[in-house]
CSV table of C-alpha atoms and ligand atoms in Angstrom, one decimal:
chain,number,residue,atom,x,y,z
A,133,MET,CA,-11.8,24.7,-16.3
A,134,GLN,CA,-10.1,23.3,-13.1
A,135,ALA,CA,-9.1,26.1,-10.8
A,136,ARG,CA,-5.3,26.2,-10.1
A,137,THR,CA,-4.2,24.5,-6.9
A,138,ARG,CA,-2.9,27.0,-4.4
A,139,VAL,CA,0.3,26.5,-2.5
A,140,LYS,CA,1.3,27.2,1.1
A,141,ILE,CA,4.9,26.9,2.2
A,142,CYS,CA,5.1,26.4,5.9
A,143,GLY,CA,7.7,26.7,8.7
A,144,LEU,CA,9.6,29.7,7.3
A,145,THR,CA,12.2,31.1,9.7
A,146,ARG,CA,14.4,33.3,7.5
A,147,LEU,CA,13.7,36.4,5.4
A,148,GLU,CA,15.5,34.9,2.4
A,149,ASP,CA,13.1,32.0,2.5
A,150,ILE,CA,10.1,34.3,2.6
A,151,HIS,CA,11.5,36.0,-0.5
A,152,ALA,CA,12.2,32.7,-2.2
A,153,ALA,CA,8.6,31.4,-1.5
A,154,VAL,CA,7.0,34.7,-2.8
A,155,GLN,CA,9.2,34.8,-5.9
A,156,ALA,CA,8.4,31.2,-6.7
A,157,GLY,CA,4.7,32.1,-6.6
A,158,ALA,CA,3.5,30.7,-3.2
A,159,ASP,CA,0.0,31.8,-2.3
A,160,ALA,CA,0.6,31.6,1.4
A,161,VAL,CA,3.5,31.3,3.9
A,162,GLY,CA,3.2,29.8,7.3
A,163,LEU,CA,4.9,30.9,10.5
A,164,VAL,CA,5.1,28.4,13.3
A,165,LEU,CA,4.4,30.0,16.7
A,166,TYR,CA,4.8,26.7,18.6
A,167,ALA,CA,8.0,26.6,20.7
A,168,LYS,CA,8.5,22.9,20.5
A,169,SER,CA,8.9,22.9,16.7
A,170,ALA,CA,12.3,23.0,15.1
A,171,ARG,CA,10.7,25.7,12.8
A,172,ALA,CA,9.4,27.9,15.7
A,173,VAL,CA,9.8,31.6,15.4
A,174,SER,CA,9.4,34.1,18.2
A,175,LEU,CA,6.9,36.9,17.9
A,176,GLN,CA,9.8,39.3,17.3
A,177,GLN,CA,11.1,37.2,14.4
A,178,ALA,CA,7.6,36.7,13.1
A,179,ARG,CA,7.1,40.4,12.9
A,180,LEU,CA,10.1,40.8,10.7
A,181,LEU,CA,9.1,37.9,8.5
A,182,ARG,CA,5.5,39.0,8.3
A,183,ALA,CA,6.6,42.5,7.2
A,184,ALA,CA,8.3,40.9,4.2
A,185,VAL,CA,5.1,39.2,3.0
A,186,PRO,CA,3.7,41.3,0.1
A,187,ALA,CA,0.1,42.0,-0.8
A,188,PHE,CA,-1.8,39.1,-2.4
A,189,VAL,CA,0.3,36.6,-0.4
A,190,ASN,CA,-1.4,35.3,2.7
A,191,ALA,CA,0.5,35.1,6.1
A,192,VAL,CA,-0.7,32.2,8.1
A,193,THR,CA,0.2,31.9,11.8
A,194,LEU,CA,0.3,28.4,13.2
A,195,PHE,CA,-0.5,27.4,16.8
A,196,VAL,CA,-0.6,24.2,18.8
A,197,ASN,CA,-2.8,24.4,22.0
A,198,ALA,CA,-1.5,27.9,22.7
A,199,PRO,CA,-2.8,30.0,25.6
A,200,GLU,CA,-5.4,32.4,24.3
A,201,HIS,CA,-3.5,35.5,25.1
A,202,GLU,CA,-0.6,34.3,22.9
A,203,VAL,CA,-3.0,33.9,19.9
A,204,GLN,CA,-4.5,37.3,20.5
A,205,GLU,CA,-1.1,38.9,20.8
A,206,ALA,CA,-0.1,37.3,17.5
A,207,ILE,CA,-3.3,38.6,15.8
A,208,ASP,CA,-2.7,42.1,17.2
A,209,GLN,CA,1.0,42.3,16.2
A,210,LEU,CA,1.1,40.2,13.0
A,211,ARG,CA,-2.3,40.8,11.4
A,212,PRO,CA,-2.2,37.3,9.7
A,213,GLU,CA,-4.8,36.7,7.0
A,214,LEU,CA,-5.4,33.3,8.6
A,215,LEU,CA,-4.9,31.4,11.8
A,216,GLN,CA,-4.0,27.7,11.7
A,217,PHE,CA,-4.9,25.6,14.7
A,218,HIS,CA,-2.9,22.4,14.6
A,219,GLY,CA,-3.4,21.0,18.1
A,220,ASP,CA,-6.5,19.8,20.0
A,221,GLU,CA,-8.2,23.1,20.1
A,222,SER,CA,-12.0,23.0,20.6
A,223,PRO,CA,-14.5,24.7,18.2
A,224,GLN,CA,-15.2,27.3,21.0
A,225,TYR,CA,-11.6,28.1,21.4
A,226,CYS,CA,-11.0,28.5,17.6
A,227,GLU,CA,-14.1,30.8,17.3
A,228,SER,CA,-13.3,32.9,20.3
A,229,PHE,CA,-10.8,35.1,18.4
A,230,ASN,CA,-13.3,36.3,15.8
A,231,HIS,CA,-10.6,35.8,13.2
A,232,ARG,CA,-10.5,33.6,10.1
A,233,TYR,CA,-9.0,30.2,10.9
A,234,MET,CA,-8.1,27.0,9.3
A,235,ARG,CA,-8.6,23.8,11.3
A,236,ALA,CA,-5.8,21.3,10.8
A,237,PHE,CA,-6.7,17.6,11.3
A,238,ARG,CA,-4.0,15.0,11.8
A,239,VAL,CA,-5.4,12.2,9.7
A,240,GLY,CA,-4.8,8.9,11.5
A,241,ALA,CA,-4.9,10.3,15.0
A,242,PRO,CA,-7.4,8.5,17.3
A,243,GLY,CA,-10.9,9.5,16.1
A,244,LEU,CA,-9.5,10.8,12.9
A,245,ASP,CA,-8.5,7.4,11.5
A,246,THR,CA,-11.8,6.7,9.6
A,247,PRO,CA,-13.6,8.7,7.0
A,248,GLU,CA,-16.6,8.9,9.3
A,249,GLY,CA,-14.5,10.2,12.1
A,250,LEU,CA,-13.0,12.9,9.9
A,251,LEU,CA,-16.4,14.0,8.6
A,252,GLN,CA,-17.7,14.2,12.2
A,253,ALA,CA,-14.7,16.3,13.2
A,254,CYS,CA,-15.2,18.7,10.3
A,255,ARG,CA,-18.8,19.2,11.2
A,256,ARG,CA,-17.8,20.3,14.8
A,257,TYR,CA,-16.0,23.4,13.4
A,258,GLN,CA,-18.8,25.2,11.7
A,259,SER,CA,-16.9,28.5,11.4
A,260,ALA,CA,-13.7,27.2,10.0
A,261,SER,CA,-12.6,28.9,6.8
A,262,ALA,CA,-10.7,25.9,5.6
A,263,TRP,CA,-9.6,22.4,6.5
A,264,LEU,CA,-6.0,21.3,6.4
A,265,PHE,CA,-5.5,17.5,6.4
A,266,ASP,CA,-2.1,16.6,7.6
A,267,SER,CA,-0.5,13.2,8.5
A,268,TYR,CA,-0.5,12.1,12.1
A,269,SER,CA,2.7,12.4,14.1
A,270,GLU,CA,3.7,12.7,17.8
A,271,GLY,CA,5.1,16.1,17.2
A,272,TYR,CA,1.8,17.4,15.9
A,273,GLY,CA,3.1,18.4,12.4
A,274,GLY,CA,6.0,19.0,10.1
A,275,SER,CA,6.8,15.3,10.1
A,276,GLY,CA,7.4,14.6,6.4
A,277,ARG,CA,5.0,11.7,6.7
A,278,ARG,CA,2.3,11.1,4.1
A,279,LEU,CA,-1.4,10.5,4.8
A,280,ASP,CA,-3.8,8.1,3.2
A,281,PRO,CA,-5.8,10.2,0.8
A,282,SER,CA,-8.6,7.6,0.6
A,283,LEU,CA,-9.6,8.7,4.1
A,284,LEU,CA,-10.5,12.2,2.7
A,285,ARG,CA,-12.9,10.9,0.1
A,286,LEU,CA,-16.0,10.9,2.3
A,287,VAL,CA,-15.3,14.4,3.5
A,288,GLN,CA,-15.0,15.5,-0.1
A,289,GLU,CA,-18.2,13.6,-1.1
A,290,ALA,CA,-20.1,15.2,1.8
A,291,GLY,CA,-20.1,18.4,-0.2
A,292,ASP,CA,-18.6,20.6,2.4
A,293,SER,CA,-17.8,23.7,0.3
A,294,ARG,CA,-14.9,24.9,2.4
A,295,PRO,CA,-11.4,24.7,0.9
A,296,MET,CA,-9.5,21.6,1.6
A,297,VAL,CA,-5.7,21.8,2.0
A,298,LEU,CA,-3.7,18.6,1.5
A,299,SER,CA,-0.6,18.3,3.6
A,300,GLY,CA,1.9,15.8,5.0
A,301,GLY,CA,5.1,14.6,3.4
A,302,LEU,CA,4.6,16.2,0.0
A,303,LEU,CA,7.6,16.5,-2.2
A,304,PRO,CA,8.3,18.2,-5.6
A,305,ASP,CA,8.3,14.7,-7.1
A,306,THR,CA,5.1,13.6,-5.5
A,307,VAL,CA,2.8,16.6,-5.3
A,308,ALA,CA,1.4,16.4,-8.8
A,309,ALA,CA,0.2,12.8,-8.3
A,310,ALA,CA,-1.3,13.8,-4.9
A,311,ILE,CA,-3.2,16.6,-6.5
A,312,MET,CA,-4.5,14.4,-9.3
A,313,ALA,CA,-5.7,11.9,-6.6
A,314,THR,CA,-7.4,14.3,-4.3
A,315,ARG,CA,-8.1,17.5,-6.3
A,316,PRO,CA,-7.5,19.7,-3.2
A,317,TYR,CA,-8.1,23.5,-3.1
A,318,ALA,CA,-4.4,23.9,-2.0
A,319,VAL,CA,-1.4,21.9,-1.0
A,320,ASP,CA,0.9,22.6,2.0
A,321,VAL,CA,4.5,21.7,2.5
A,322,SER,CA,7.3,22.1,5.0
A,323,SER,CA,10.0,19.5,5.2
A,324,GLY,CA,9.7,18.6,1.5
A,325,VAL,CA,11.2,21.9,0.5
A,326,GLU,CA,13.9,22.1,3.2
A,327,ALA,CA,17.7,21.7,3.3
A,328,ALA,CA,17.3,21.3,7.1
A,329,PRO,CA,14.4,21.8,9.5
A,330,GLY,CA,13.5,25.5,9.3
A,331,ASP,CA,15.9,26.2,6.5
A,332,LYS,CA,14.1,26.1,3.2
A,333,CYS,CA,15.9,25.3,-0.1
A,334,PRO,CA,15.0,27.8,-2.8
A,335,GLN,CA,15.5,25.2,-5.6
A,336,LYS,CA,13.1,22.7,-3.9
A,337,ILE,CA,10.6,25.5,-3.5
A,338,ARG,CA,10.8,26.4,-7.2
A,339,GLN,CA,10.6,22.7,-8.1
A,340,PHE,CA,7.5,22.2,-5.9
A,341,LEU,CA,5.7,25.3,-7.4
A,342,ALA,CA,6.7,24.2,-10.9
A,343,ALA,CA,5.2,20.7,-10.3
A,344,VAL,CA,1.9,22.2,-9.1
A,345,ARG,CA,1.7,24.9,-11.8
A,346,GLY,CA,2.6,22.4,-14.5
A,347,LEU,CA,-0.7,20.6,-14.0
B,620,LIG,O1,6.2,22.4,10.8
B,620,LIG,C1,6.3,22.1,12.0
B,620,LIG,O2,7.3,22.0,12.6
B,620,LIG,C2,5.0,21.9,12.8
B,620,LIG,C3,5.2,21.6,14.2
B,620,LIG,C4,4.0,21.4,14.9
B,620,LIG,C5,2.7,21.5,14.4
B,620,LIG,C6,2.6,21.8,13.0
B,620,LIG,C7,3.7,22.0,12.2
B,620,LIG,N1,3.6,22.3,10.9
B,620,LIG,C8,2.3,22.4,10.3
B,620,LIG,C9,2.2,22.5,8.9
B,620,LIG,O3,1.3,23.0,8.3
B,620,LIG,C10,3.2,21.6,8.0
B,620,LIG,O4,3.3,22.3,6.8
B,620,LIG,C11,2.6,20.3,7.8
B,620,LIG,O5,2.6,19.6,9.1
B,620,LIG,C12,3.3,19.5,6.8
B,620,LIG,O6,4.6,19.3,7.1
B,620,LIG,P1,5.5,18.3,6.2
B,620,LIG,O7,5.0,16.9,6.3
B,620,LIG,O8,6.9,18.5,6.7
B,620,LIG,O9,5.4,18.9,4.8
């Protein structure tokens, strides 16, 4: 029997959106600790949001090339289940925190625009707990752009057992087909369930989860 596809809702900035994501059945919620993002939250805001995440729902804290002390402070104060590195962080940097982390790859970026390049990149991060494959954008993420799933095939065929998270431009109307095409461990969405950057739409969240759960 095919295991159910897990769902991460990313870029939450309001308590009401944490509640909406949890009530809709999200498996994980992402907090963006990257100041240049329209969805960025301060450490103080993140503490309030994190406190509203119940047991059995993972809190994921997301960084882009952050100074190491900022990552360590977030680990100490937020106790996230998972770190997400979404910039150009090296394997050594990601491993230096001795904390579970997901390595995000922006598919289509230089060096990540061929299946071989992606596979080679994955192999550099031996201690990653999961991969997140996102589309490529100048702003690092949250672009609403879709990626070419065919580029992931070689990574999947290489037999790497680590969970693969599909991300990038997913919508309530498109997520089911994306899952059928790539059979990911989980899907991740931000702009596709928003009314405006950082302001999630509870109805779109429910529609997104329903589309995933209906498979
Ligand atoms: O969400 C952001 O604003 C963001 C900014 C900079 C780096 C990463 C960011 N988000 C990371 C995520 O995991 C998003 O969910 C992912 O990029 C997909 O976003 P979307 O295409 O809007 O669904």
